[in-house]
Short mmCIF file of C-alpha atoms (C1' of nucleotides) in Angstrom, two decimals:
data_model
loop_
_atom_site.label_atom_id
_atom_site.label_comp_id
_atom_site.label_asym_id
_atom_site.label_seq_id
_atom_site.Cartn_x
_atom_site.Cartn_y
_atom_site.Cartn_z
CA MET A 1179 22.28 -148.00 49.62
CA TYR A 1180 24.88 -145.50 50.60
CA PRO A 1181 24.29 -141.89 51.45
CA LEU A 1182 25.29 -139.63 48.63
CA SER A 1183 26.61 -136.16 49.10
CA THR A 1184 25.77 -135.14 45.56
CA SER A 1185 22.13 -134.93 46.40
CA ASN A 1186 20.65 -134.27 43.01
CA ALA A 1187 23.37 -136.00 41.06
CA SER A 1188 21.95 -137.16 37.79
CA VAL A 1189 22.60 -140.73 36.79
CA LEU A 1190 23.51 -140.82 33.13
CA GLU A 1191 20.60 -141.85 30.95
CA GLU A 1192 18.14 -140.57 33.47
CA THR A 1193 19.50 -137.08 32.98
CA PRO A 1194 17.26 -135.02 30.73
CA VAL A 1195 19.43 -133.40 28.11
CA PRO A 1196 19.36 -129.62 28.58
CA ALA A 1197 17.82 -127.88 25.63
CA LYS A 1198 20.82 -125.91 24.42
CA PRO A 1199 23.63 -124.12 26.17
CA LYS A 1200 22.35 -120.59 26.44
CA ARG A 1201 24.70 -117.90 25.30
CA ARG A 1202 25.80 -115.70 28.12
CA ALA A 1203 23.76 -112.70 27.08
CA GLU A 1204 20.49 -114.63 26.88
CA ARG A 1205 20.80 -115.88 30.40
CA ALA A 1206 19.93 -114.42 33.76
CA TYR A 1207 22.89 -113.45 35.86
CA HIS A 1208 22.22 -116.32 38.20
CA HIS A 1209 22.11 -119.59 36.43
CA GLY A 1210 20.03 -121.50 38.93
CA ASP A 1211 21.57 -124.92 38.46
CA LEU A 1212 25.07 -124.30 37.24
CA ARG A 1213 26.53 -127.22 39.11
CA ASN A 1214 24.49 -129.78 37.22
CA ALA A 1215 24.78 -127.85 34.00
CA LEU A 1216 28.57 -128.02 34.25
CA LEU A 1217 28.44 -131.72 35.00
CA GLU A 1218 26.24 -132.37 32.01
CA THR A 1219 28.46 -130.39 29.68
CA ALA A 1220 31.49 -132.19 31.03
CA LEU A 1221 29.77 -135.51 30.53
CA ALA A 1222 28.89 -134.73 26.94
CA HIS A 1223 32.40 -133.51 26.32
CA ILE A 1224 33.91 -136.67 27.74
CA ALA A 1225 31.56 -138.85 25.74
CA GLY A 1226 32.62 -137.03 22.61
CA GLN A 1227 36.28 -136.14 22.92
CA GLY A 1228 37.43 -138.42 25.70
CA ALA A 1229 38.31 -137.59 29.24
CA ARG A 1230 41.95 -136.74 28.67
CA ALA A 1231 41.02 -133.72 26.56
CA LEU A 1232 38.65 -132.30 29.14
CA SER A 1233 39.45 -128.84 30.45
CA LEU A 1234 37.45 -126.89 32.94
CA ARG A 1235 37.77 -123.73 30.86
CA GLU A 1236 36.29 -125.50 27.88
CA VAL A 1237 33.42 -126.88 29.92
CA ALA A 1238 32.62 -123.41 31.22
CA ARG A 1239 32.84 -122.03 27.72
CA GLU A 1240 30.41 -124.61 26.37
CA THR A 1241 28.07 -124.03 29.27
CA GLY A 1242 28.11 -120.34 28.39
CA VAL A 1243 29.61 -119.18 31.64
CA SER A 1244 32.90 -117.63 32.70
CA HIS A 1245 35.62 -120.10 33.47
CA ALA A 1246 35.98 -118.91 37.04
CA SER A 1247 32.39 -119.67 37.91
CA ALA A 1248 33.02 -123.38 38.21
CA TYR A 1249 34.96 -122.67 41.37
CA ARG A 1250 31.75 -121.61 43.09
CA HIS A 1251 30.60 -125.22 42.80
CA PHE A 1252 33.69 -127.38 42.77
CA PRO A 1253 36.94 -126.94 44.65
CA SER A 1254 39.01 -128.25 41.74
CA LYS A 1255 38.93 -129.88 38.38
CA GLU A 1256 39.60 -133.25 39.94
CA SER A 1257 36.51 -132.96 42.07
CA VAL A 1258 34.43 -132.51 38.93
CA LEU A 1259 35.90 -135.70 37.56
CA ALA A 1260 35.35 -137.49 40.85
CA THR A 1261 31.69 -136.52 40.74
CA ILE A 1262 31.42 -137.79 37.20
CA ALA A 1263 33.09 -141.05 38.17
CA GLU A 1264 30.68 -141.41 41.05
CA GLN A 1265 27.72 -140.91 38.76
CA GLY A 1266 29.21 -143.54 36.48
CA PHE A 1267 29.27 -146.09 39.25
CA LEU A 1268 25.70 -145.22 40.19
CA GLY A 1269 24.67 -145.72 36.57
CA LEU A 1270 26.54 -149.00 36.35
CA THR A 1271 24.89 -150.26 39.51
CA ALA A 1272 21.47 -149.26 38.23
CA ALA A 1273 22.09 -150.99 34.91
CA MET A 1274 23.09 -154.23 36.58
CA ARG A 1275 20.19 -154.13 39.01
CA GLU A 1276 17.77 -153.57 36.21
CA ALA A 1277 19.12 -156.51 34.25
CA VAL A 1278 18.97 -158.72 37.30
CA ALA A 1279 15.40 -157.72 38.00
CA THR A 1280 14.26 -159.05 34.63
CA GLU A 1281 15.85 -162.45 35.31
CA ARG A 1282 13.71 -163.65 38.14
CA GLY A 1283 14.59 -167.30 37.99
CA ASP A 1284 17.90 -169.07 38.19
CA PRO A 1285 20.49 -167.28 40.36
CA LEU A 1286 23.21 -168.23 37.91
CA ALA A 1287 21.25 -166.63 35.09
CA ARG A 1288 20.90 -163.52 37.23
CA LEU A 1289 24.64 -163.34 37.75
CA CYS A 1290 25.23 -163.72 34.03
CA ALA A 1291 22.66 -161.04 33.27
CA ALA A 1292 24.45 -158.62 35.59
CA GLY A 1293 27.73 -159.38 33.84
CA ILE A 1294 26.27 -158.78 30.41
CA ALA A 1295 24.76 -155.52 31.64
CA TYR A 1296 28.20 -154.49 32.91
CA VAL A 1297 29.69 -155.01 29.49
CA ASP A 1298 26.82 -153.26 27.81
CA PHE A 1299 27.12 -150.25 30.09
CA GLY A 1300 30.86 -150.00 29.54
CA VAL A 1301 30.63 -150.29 25.79
CA LYS A 1302 28.02 -147.58 25.68
CA HIS A 1303 30.05 -145.25 27.90
CA PRO A 1304 33.67 -146.02 27.08
CA ASN A 1305 34.99 -142.64 28.08
CA HIS A 1306 33.05 -142.65 31.28
CA LEU A 1307 34.85 -145.86 32.15
CA GLN A 1308 38.10 -144.04 31.81
CA VAL A 1309 37.07 -141.58 34.49
CA MET A 1310 35.80 -144.35 36.72
CA PHE A 1311 38.79 -146.64 36.40
CA GLY A 1312 41.57 -144.42 35.10
CA ASP A 1313 43.98 -142.23 36.98
CA LEU A 1314 42.27 -138.91 36.35
CA VAL A 1315 41.10 -139.00 39.92
CA ALA A 1316 44.41 -139.61 41.60
CA ASN A 1317 43.22 -140.74 44.98
CA HIS A 1318 39.71 -142.07 45.25
CA ASP A 1319 39.91 -142.04 49.01
CA GLU A 1320 39.62 -138.27 49.00
CA TYR A 1321 36.10 -138.70 47.68
CA PRO A 1322 34.22 -140.96 50.07
CA THR A 1323 30.99 -140.91 48.10
CA LEU A 1324 32.92 -142.06 45.05
CA VAL A 1325 34.32 -144.99 46.99
CA ALA A 1326 30.83 -145.77 48.27
CA ALA A 1327 29.38 -145.77 44.76
CA ALA A 1328 32.17 -148.00 43.46
CA THR A 1329 31.76 -150.40 46.35
CA GLN A 1330 28.06 -150.52 45.73
CA ALA A 1331 28.62 -151.60 42.13
CA TYR A 1332 30.96 -154.36 43.20
CA GLU A 1333 28.48 -155.55 45.76
CA VAL A 1334 25.86 -156.20 43.15
CA LEU A 1335 28.08 -158.95 41.78
CA ASP A 1336 29.18 -160.09 45.19
CA SER A 1337 25.67 -160.53 46.52
CA LEU A 1338 24.61 -162.38 43.37
CA VAL A 1339 27.46 -164.79 43.90
CA ARG A 1340 26.40 -165.27 47.50
CA GLU A 1341 22.82 -165.96 46.48
CA GLY A 1342 23.99 -168.36 43.80
CA GLN A 1343 26.11 -170.23 46.28
CA GLN A 1344 23.28 -170.43 48.78
CA ALA A 1345 21.01 -171.78 46.07
CA GLY A 1346 23.65 -174.33 45.11
CA ARG A 1347 23.91 -172.93 41.59
CA VAL A 1348 27.32 -171.30 41.91
CA ARG A 1349 30.51 -173.05 42.85
CA GLN A 1350 31.39 -173.00 46.51
CA GLY A 1351 34.55 -171.44 47.79
CA ASN A 1352 35.57 -167.99 48.91
CA GLU A 1353 32.71 -165.76 47.89
CA ARG A 1354 34.94 -162.78 47.24
CA THR A 1355 37.27 -164.75 45.01
CA VAL A 1356 34.40 -166.08 42.93
CA ALA A 1357 32.92 -162.59 42.67
CA LEU A 1358 36.31 -161.25 41.68
CA ALA A 1359 36.58 -163.83 38.91
CA ALA A 1360 33.19 -162.78 37.59
CA TRP A 1361 34.05 -159.11 37.87
CA ALA A 1362 37.41 -159.50 36.19
CA GLN A 1363 35.83 -161.38 33.33
CA VAL A 1364 33.31 -158.73 32.42
CA HIS A 1365 35.62 -155.85 33.26
CA GLY A 1366 38.27 -157.22 30.95
CA LEU A 1367 35.88 -157.86 28.12
CA THR A 1368 34.43 -154.39 28.48
CA LEU A 1369 37.79 -152.70 28.32
CA LEU A 1370 39.02 -154.80 25.44
CA ILE A 1371 35.99 -153.74 23.43
CA ALA A 1372 35.95 -150.15 24.67
CA THR A 1373 39.61 -149.57 23.90
CA GLY A 1374 39.31 -151.07 20.46
CA GLN A 1375 41.49 -154.10 21.05
CA ILE A 1376 39.01 -156.46 19.53
CA ARG A 1377 38.94 -156.56 15.79
CA HIS A 1378 36.15 -158.61 14.49
CA GLU A 1379 36.20 -160.40 11.20
CA GLY A 1380 33.52 -160.01 8.62
CA PRO A 1381 31.24 -157.09 7.84
CA GLY A 1382 28.76 -155.40 10.10
CA GLN A 1383 28.84 -154.04 13.59
CA LEU A 1384 30.44 -155.90 16.43
CA ASP A 1385 27.53 -157.34 18.38
CA HIS A 1386 28.95 -156.79 21.80
CA LYS A 1387 25.96 -158.18 23.62
CA ALA A 1388 26.19 -161.49 21.83
CA LEU A 1389 29.89 -161.55 22.50
CA ALA A 1390 29.39 -160.77 26.16
CA SER A 1391 26.77 -163.46 26.38
CA ALA A 1392 29.10 -166.04 24.82
CA VAL A 1393 32.03 -165.09 27.02
CA VAL A 1394 30.01 -165.01 30.21
CA GLY A 1395 28.52 -168.36 29.28
CA LEU A 1396 31.97 -169.82 28.74
CA GLN A 1397 32.98 -168.66 32.16
CA ALA A 1398 29.94 -170.19 33.76
CA GLU A 1399 30.54 -173.53 32.08
CA GLY A 1400 34.31 -173.47 32.36
CA LEU A 1401 37.00 -173.65 29.70
CA SER A 1402 38.25 -177.11 30.51
CA THR A 1403 36.70 -180.33 29.27
CA GLY A 1404 37.88 -182.54 32.11
CA PRO A 1405 35.49 -184.31 34.48
CA ARG A 1406 34.31 -182.23 37.38
CA MET B 1132 57.59 -163.45 14.82
CA TYR B 1133 56.98 -160.16 13.18
CA PRO B 1134 59.57 -157.86 11.74
CA LEU B 1135 60.29 -154.97 14.05
CA SER B 1136 61.28 -151.56 12.91
CA THR B 1137 62.76 -150.67 16.25
CA SER B 1138 65.76 -152.80 15.59
CA ASN B 1139 67.54 -152.60 18.90
CA ALA B 1140 64.45 -151.90 20.92
CA SER B 1141 65.02 -153.04 24.43
CA VAL B 1142 62.38 -155.24 25.97
CA LEU B 1143 61.82 -154.08 29.53
CA GLU B 1144 63.65 -156.24 32.04
CA GLU B 1145 66.30 -157.12 29.52
CA THR B 1146 67.32 -153.51 29.34
CA PRO B 1147 70.45 -152.81 31.34
CA VAL B 1148 69.85 -149.72 33.38
CA PRO B 1149 72.16 -146.95 32.21
CA ALA B 1150 74.63 -145.95 34.89
CA LYS B 1151 73.46 -142.41 35.48
CA PRO B 1152 72.20 -139.72 33.21
CA LYS B 1153 75.34 -137.79 32.36
CA ARG B 1154 75.10 -134.08 32.81
CA ARG B 1155 75.39 -132.24 29.60
CA ALA B 1156 78.89 -130.94 30.21
CA GLU B 1157 80.35 -134.38 30.93
CA ARG B 1158 79.11 -135.79 27.70
CA ALA B 1159 80.48 -135.82 24.21
CA TYR B 1160 78.55 -133.69 21.79
CA HIS B 1161 77.22 -136.76 20.04
CA HIS B 1162 75.43 -139.03 22.41
CA GLY B 1163 75.80 -142.23 20.46
CA ASP B 1164 72.56 -143.88 21.42
CA LEU B 1165 70.21 -141.08 22.28
CA ARG B 1166 67.18 -142.81 20.88
CA ASN B 1167 67.38 -145.67 23.33
CA ALA B 1168 68.51 -143.40 26.13
CA LEU B 1169 65.38 -141.31 25.67
CA LEU B 1170 63.20 -144.40 25.63
CA GLU B 1171 64.75 -145.66 28.83
CA THR B 1172 64.31 -142.35 30.58
CA ALA B 1173 60.73 -142.19 29.42
CA LEU B 1174 60.13 -145.72 30.63
CA ALA B 1175 61.54 -144.98 34.06
CA HIS B 1176 59.51 -141.81 34.22
CA ILE B 1177 56.32 -143.63 33.31
CA ALA B 1178 57.01 -146.37 35.83
CA GLY B 1179 57.46 -143.73 38.49
CA GLN B 1180 55.07 -140.89 37.78
CA GLY B 1181 52.61 -142.50 35.41
CA ALA B 1182 52.16 -141.98 31.73
CA ARG B 1183 49.83 -139.03 31.92
CA ALA B 1184 52.52 -136.85 33.47
CA LEU B 1185 55.08 -137.63 30.80
CA SER B 1186 56.45 -134.69 28.84
CA LEU B 1187 59.05 -134.85 26.15
CA ARG B 1188 60.82 -131.84 27.60
CA GLU B 1189 61.12 -133.53 30.95
CA VAL B 1190 62.45 -136.70 29.38
CA ALA B 1191 65.10 -134.72 27.51
CA ARG B 1192 65.98 -132.86 30.68
CA GLU B 1193 66.44 -136.08 32.63
CA THR B 1194 68.47 -137.58 29.83
CA GLY B 1195 70.72 -134.53 30.00
CA VAL B 1196 70.01 -133.31 26.52
CA SER B 1197 68.26 -130.34 24.96
CA HIS B 1198 64.56 -130.78 24.48
CA ALA B 1199 64.77 -130.30 20.75
CA SER B 1200 67.12 -133.21 20.26
CA ALA B 1201 64.38 -135.78 20.62
CA TYR B 1202 63.07 -134.65 17.28
CA ARG B 1203 66.16 -136.08 15.60
CA HIS B 1204 64.91 -139.53 16.63
CA PHE B 1205 61.15 -139.33 16.87
CA PRO B 1206 58.70 -137.40 14.74
CA SER B 1207 56.45 -136.64 17.69
CA LYS B 1208 55.74 -137.32 21.30
CA GLU B 1209 53.08 -139.82 20.35
CA SER B 1210 55.60 -141.85 18.40
CA VAL B 1211 57.72 -142.17 21.53
CA LEU B 1212 54.71 -143.51 23.37
CA ALA B 1213 53.89 -145.84 20.50
CA THR B 1214 57.39 -147.26 20.68
CA ILE B 1215 57.06 -147.77 24.41
CA ALA B 1216 53.71 -149.47 23.94
CA GLU B 1217 55.24 -151.72 21.33
CA GLN B 1218 58.03 -152.71 23.68
CA GLY B 1219 55.42 -153.43 26.30
CA PHE B 1220 53.66 -155.89 24.05
CA LEU B 1221 56.97 -157.52 23.20
CA GLY B 1222 57.72 -157.87 26.89
CA LEU B 1223 54.27 -159.26 27.60
CA THR B 1224 54.64 -161.80 24.81
CA ALA B 1225 58.04 -162.86 26.12
CA ALA B 1226 56.72 -163.23 29.66
CA MET B 1227 53.87 -165.44 28.54
CA ARG B 1228 56.08 -167.56 26.32
CA GLU B 1229 58.53 -168.07 29.10
CA ALA B 1230 55.81 -169.18 31.48
CA VAL B 1231 54.41 -171.55 28.90
CA ALA B 1232 57.82 -173.05 28.27
CA THR B 1233 58.13 -174.16 31.88
CA GLU B 1234 54.78 -175.98 31.71
CA ARG B 1235 55.58 -178.69 29.27
CA GLY B 1236 52.71 -181.01 30.04
CA ASP B 1237 49.00 -180.41 29.96
CA PRO B 1238 47.85 -177.87 27.34
CA LEU B 1239 45.27 -176.52 29.76
CA ALA B 1240 47.96 -175.93 32.38
CA ARG B 1241 49.99 -174.12 29.73
CA LEU B 1242 47.10 -171.82 28.94
CA CYS B 1243 46.62 -171.09 32.62
CA ALA B 1244 50.32 -170.40 33.05
CA ALA B 1245 50.21 -167.88 30.22
CA GLY B 1246 47.25 -166.19 31.86
CA ILE B 1247 48.97 -165.96 35.20
CA ALA B 1248 52.06 -164.54 33.51
CA TYR B 1249 49.86 -161.93 31.85
CA VAL B 1250 48.57 -160.79 35.21
CA ASP B 1251 52.02 -160.85 36.72
CA PHE B 1252 53.43 -158.74 33.94
CA GLY B 1253 50.64 -156.22 34.19
CA VAL B 1254 50.87 -155.88 37.92
CA LYS B 1255 54.60 -155.31 37.70
CA HIS B 1256 54.24 -152.68 34.98
CA PRO B 1257 50.96 -150.97 35.69
CA ASN B 1258 51.86 -147.70 34.02
CA HIS B 1259 53.21 -149.47 31.00
CA LEU B 1260 49.79 -151.05 30.63
CA GLN B 1261 48.32 -147.62 30.42
CA VAL B 1262 50.44 -146.82 27.40
CA MET B 1263 49.65 -150.15 25.79
CA PHE B 1264 45.90 -150.08 26.34
CA GLY B 1265 45.13 -146.44 27.05
CA ASP B 1266 44.40 -143.64 24.66
CA LEU B 1267 47.80 -141.96 24.76
CA VAL B 1268 48.45 -143.40 21.34
CA ALA B 1269 45.34 -142.20 19.61
CA ASN B 1270 45.39 -144.40 16.57
CA HIS B 1271 47.40 -147.60 16.77
CA ASP B 1272 47.02 -148.17 13.06
CA GLU B 1273 49.51 -145.40 12.40
CA TYR B 1274 52.15 -147.60 14.00
CA PRO B 1275 52.13 -150.93 12.17
CA THR B 1276 54.87 -152.46 14.31
CA LEU B 1277 52.83 -151.65 17.39
CA VAL B 1278 49.83 -153.42 15.93
CA ALA B 1279 52.06 -156.36 15.05
CA ALA B 1280 53.43 -156.59 18.58
CA ALA B 1281 49.94 -156.39 20.09
CA THR B 1282 48.67 -159.04 17.71
CA GLN B 1283 51.57 -161.26 18.59
CA ALA B 1284 50.70 -161.09 22.28
CA TYR B 1285 47.12 -162.03 21.58
CA GLU B 1286 48.21 -164.92 19.43
CA VAL B 1287 50.07 -166.52 22.29
CA LEU B 1288 46.74 -167.07 24.00
CA ASP B 1289 44.96 -167.91 20.79
CA SER B 1290 47.41 -170.61 19.79
CA LEU B 1291 47.34 -172.12 23.26
CA VAL B 1292 43.58 -172.38 23.00
CA ARG B 1293 43.92 -174.05 19.64
CA GLU B 1294 46.42 -176.54 20.97
CA GLY B 1295 44.24 -177.25 23.97
CA GLN B 1296 41.26 -177.85 21.75
CA GLN B 1297 43.24 -180.18 19.50
CA ALA B 1298 44.40 -182.09 22.56
CA GLY B 1299 40.82 -182.32 23.79
CA ARG B 1300 41.63 -180.43 26.97
CA VAL B 1301 39.90 -177.18 26.14
CA ARG B 1302 36.25 -176.77 25.35
CA GLN B 1303 35.36 -176.88 21.68
CA GLY B 1304 33.70 -173.98 19.96
CA ASN B 1305 34.88 -170.88 18.18
CA GLU B 1306 38.58 -170.70 18.94
CA ARG B 1307 38.62 -166.93 18.90
CA THR B 1308 35.73 -166.65 21.29
CA VAL B 1309 37.33 -169.02 23.74
CA ALA B 1310 40.63 -167.16 23.46
CA LEU B 1311 38.80 -163.90 23.99
CA ALA B 1312 37.20 -165.23 27.15
CA ALA B 1313 40.61 -166.22 28.48
CA TRP B 1314 42.11 -162.90 27.46
CA ALA B 1315 39.29 -160.87 28.98
CA GLN B 1316 39.61 -162.76 32.24
CA VAL B 1317 43.28 -162.05 32.78
CA HIS B 1318 43.11 -158.58 31.31
CA GLY B 1319 40.31 -157.63 33.65
CA LEU B 1320 42.01 -159.04 36.70
CA THR B 1321 45.23 -157.28 35.79
CA LEU B 1322 43.56 -153.91 35.43
CA LEU B 1323 41.51 -154.29 38.57
CA ILE B 1324 44.68 -154.91 40.52
CA ALA B 1325 46.80 -152.37 38.66
CA THR B 1326 44.27 -149.58 39.08
CA GLY B 1327 43.83 -150.31 42.75
CA GLN B 1328 40.22 -151.46 42.59
CA ILE B 1329 40.88 -154.52 44.65
CA ARG B 1330 41.08 -153.93 48.35
CA HIS B 1331 42.12 -156.99 50.18
CA GLU B 1332 41.21 -157.73 53.73
CA GLY B 1333 43.73 -158.62 56.37
CA PRO B 1334 47.32 -157.59 56.76
CA GLY B 1335 50.22 -158.17 54.40
CA GLN B 1336 50.79 -157.66 50.70
CA LEU B 1337 48.22 -158.66 48.15
CA ASP B 1338 49.58 -161.88 46.70
CA HIS B 1339 48.56 -161.24 43.15
CA LYS B 1340 49.99 -164.45 41.79
CA ALA B 1341 47.94 -166.57 44.14
CA LEU B 1342 44.91 -164.50 43.27
CA ALA B 1343 45.57 -164.86 39.55
CA SER B 1344 46.01 -168.58 39.97
CA ALA B 1345 42.72 -168.89 41.83
CA VAL B 1346 40.82 -166.79 39.33
CA VAL B 1347 42.27 -168.53 36.31
CA GLY B 1348 41.50 -171.86 37.94
CA LEU B 1349 37.90 -170.82 38.50
CA GLN B 1350 37.59 -169.93 34.87
CA ALA B 1351 38.99 -173.26 33.77
CA GLU B 1352 36.59 -175.18 35.97
CA GLY B 1353 33.61 -172.91 35.48
CA LEU B 1354 31.52 -170.97 37.94
CA SER B 1355 28.39 -173.03 37.70
CA THR B 1356 27.76 -176.26 39.57
CA GLY B 1357 25.29 -177.74 37.16
CA PRO B 1358 25.96 -180.99 35.26
CA ARG B 1359 28.02 -180.59 32.14
"C1'" DT C 1166 4.25 -103.31 52.14
"C1'" DG C 1167 8.82 -101.17 51.81
"C1'" DT C 1168 13.64 -100.78 52.74
"C1'" DA C 1169 18.41 -101.86 54.35
"C1'" DC C 1170 21.42 -105.26 54.28
"C1'" DA C 1171 23.94 -109.66 54.13
"C1'" DT C 1172 24.87 -113.22 51.10
"C1'" DC C 1173 26.87 -115.29 47.43
"C1'" DA C 1174 26.80 -116.69 42.30
"C1'" DG C 1175 28.94 -115.15 38.38
"C1'" DT C 1176 32.69 -111.92 36.14
"C1'" DG C 1177 36.89 -110.68 33.69
"C1'" DA C 1178 41.58 -109.76 34.29
"C1'" DA C 1179 45.70 -111.60 35.76
"C1'" DC C 1180 49.37 -114.96 37.42
"C1'" DG C 1181 52.47 -118.29 36.44
"C1'" DC C 1182 53.20 -122.36 34.28
"C1'" DG C 1183 54.96 -126.00 31.10
"C1'" DC C 1184 54.05 -127.85 27.02
"C1'" DG C 1185 54.96 -129.58 21.75
"C1'" DT C 1186 57.11 -128.13 17.95
"C1'" DT C 1187 60.10 -125.38 14.64
"C1'" DC C 1188 64.11 -122.91 13.24
"C1'" DA C 1189 68.62 -121.49 11.86
"C1'" DC C 1190 72.76 -122.65 13.96
"C1'" DT C 1191 77.10 -125.23 15.45
"C1'" DG C 1192 80.12 -128.74 16.26
"C1'" DA C 1193 81.56 -133.65 15.60
"C1'" DT C 1194 82.08 -137.40 12.53
"C1'" DG C 1195 83.58 -140.07 8.81
"C1'" DT C 1196 84.56 -140.59 4.06
"C1'" DA C 1197 86.35 -139.54 -0.79
"C1'" DC C 1198 90.29 -138.30 -2.85
"C1'" DT D 547 98.79 -139.79 5.66
"C1'" DG D 548 96.42 -135.45 5.08
"C1'" DT D 549 92.74 -132.47 3.68
"C1'" DA D 550 88.17 -130.87 1.92
"C1'" DC D 551 83.75 -131.70 2.38
"C1'" DA D 552 79.07 -133.58 3.16
"C1'" DT D 553 76.31 -135.21 6.69
"C1'" DC D 554 73.66 -134.91 10.52
"C1'" DA D 555 73.14 -135.07 15.81
"C1'" DG D 556 72.59 -131.85 19.22
"C1'" DT D 557 71.67 -126.67 20.55
"C1'" DG D 558 69.21 -122.69 22.42
"C1'" DA D 559 65.97 -119.30 21.35
"C1'" DA D 560 61.49 -118.56 19.99
"C1'" DC D 561 56.43 -119.30 18.78
"C1'" DG D 562 52.01 -119.84 20.20
"C1'" DC D 563 49.15 -122.19 23.02
"C1'" DG D 564 45.76 -123.35 26.72
"C1'" DC D 565 45.64 -124.58 31.10
"C1'" DG D 566 44.23 -124.42 36.55
"C1'" DT D 567 43.61 -121.30 39.85
"C1'" DT D 568 43.11 -116.75 42.37
"C1'" DC D 569 41.49 -112.16 43.04
"C1'" DA D 570 38.83 -108.08 43.84
"C1'" DC D 571 34.68 -106.91 41.77
"C1'" DT D 572 29.58 -106.56 40.59
"C1'" DG D 573 25.00 -107.66 40.30
"C1'" DA D 574 20.97 -110.47 41.83
"C1'" DT D 575 18.54 -112.55 45.51
"C1'" DG D 576 16.02 -113.04 49.59
"C1'" DT D 577 15.33 -112.02 54.30
"C1'" DA D 578 15.00 -109.26 58.80
"C1'" DC D 579 12.80 -105.57 60.39
#
DNA sequence: TGTACATCAGTGAACGCGCGTTCACTGATGTAC
DNA sequence: TGTACATCAGTGAACGCGCGTTCACTGATGTAC
């Protein structure tokens, strides 16, 4: 685990939804936890309207606070987004770890489970993905805890590949390249679904978990039919 | 091929770079080809500063024309972006087709070549990708020629999968699912590289073509080691 | 326990900005006769 | 060949907007004595 500067940063689903944004008059002068309140409002706003539309003034407005107050807790708008991106990576890591924990057997199955969890997380939080992987945070290196959280997520896949190789269940070869292949697969599928590129035929909802399962399975088994 | 409304739409590399944006005074009152000139300026601007920073006023300024003139050629800023996205898909399709054409033999090798070309295209035009797959064009369905161009790109992969299956070189099963797996793989790798997620160790440039080749190869052969 | 004081979270006004879009116009073009 | 005219590409001013950020301030809090 990496040290996190955002000490009480909430991690997505684990965040209890605040009852209702209090109107300014109803509230004490000091908010008490404005930093997290702003983050939660921003998160909800991003989930609803997308990240591009996010404005700090609007977030403050919805939180029931003057728009200048955010600057007591964040040096800039970008730093708010960086924090949100960081929380996204923490949530993604948690989701993968949880999925892996339920697959106690075959290391290959564990890797696949992590991949499916990746897709599931991304499809459920498409706008969050945009903050994590888009260009809203221009230079990630200015936010070391963000980089740490992102690295941590990658390392879930990487270590599963390593374990799989050690157990003889995953193809040998450069561990990082194999992990990258796995990552790229699920990342691509996630974004194709999340950005609406995939039109499915027939009625009903797109069952993204079944799709992810099929695609991840195809990658495990390989697309070619030749002898090994 | 699909009919294209943008009749003389340039397709990326094929576009001859205009000599220099003429200053307003040097130019005749009627520009002659302002539509394409605006598109090319916008393209260059996106390649340089990213798509998020693009403003129609700035594009007009750089083209040496009043900012209102764009509205003689495009109904809105979004329609400019939609046209650029469309050209991106045309360029991507052309790049894949060209790569496939040089691999005349094995259908599987042809599919892999298309995938590598996809990555190569995306890495060379990272900001263009953003317009093609981002949310700058809110609703693609309002731009039927954009949808057609995007569909066309997908169908390059899809038809290669079909051919590979017919030739017995690509795994049987739902053609669209297999094509989606291939698409997701290269799409994911492209975006991971283009958005700077991949840090490579050691000195020197990241050789993205070698990386793409390795990753695509891993997908063809499969990640697992089990018996088939 | 009571008071003076330092601290700092939250305020509201202001700065300066660039944007997308519309409008009535002007000047160039080409075509009908 | 020459002229009247319709067309329409490009203009510059204007509208109305919301934004990120800064500033001097005010009010609440908690702590030192």
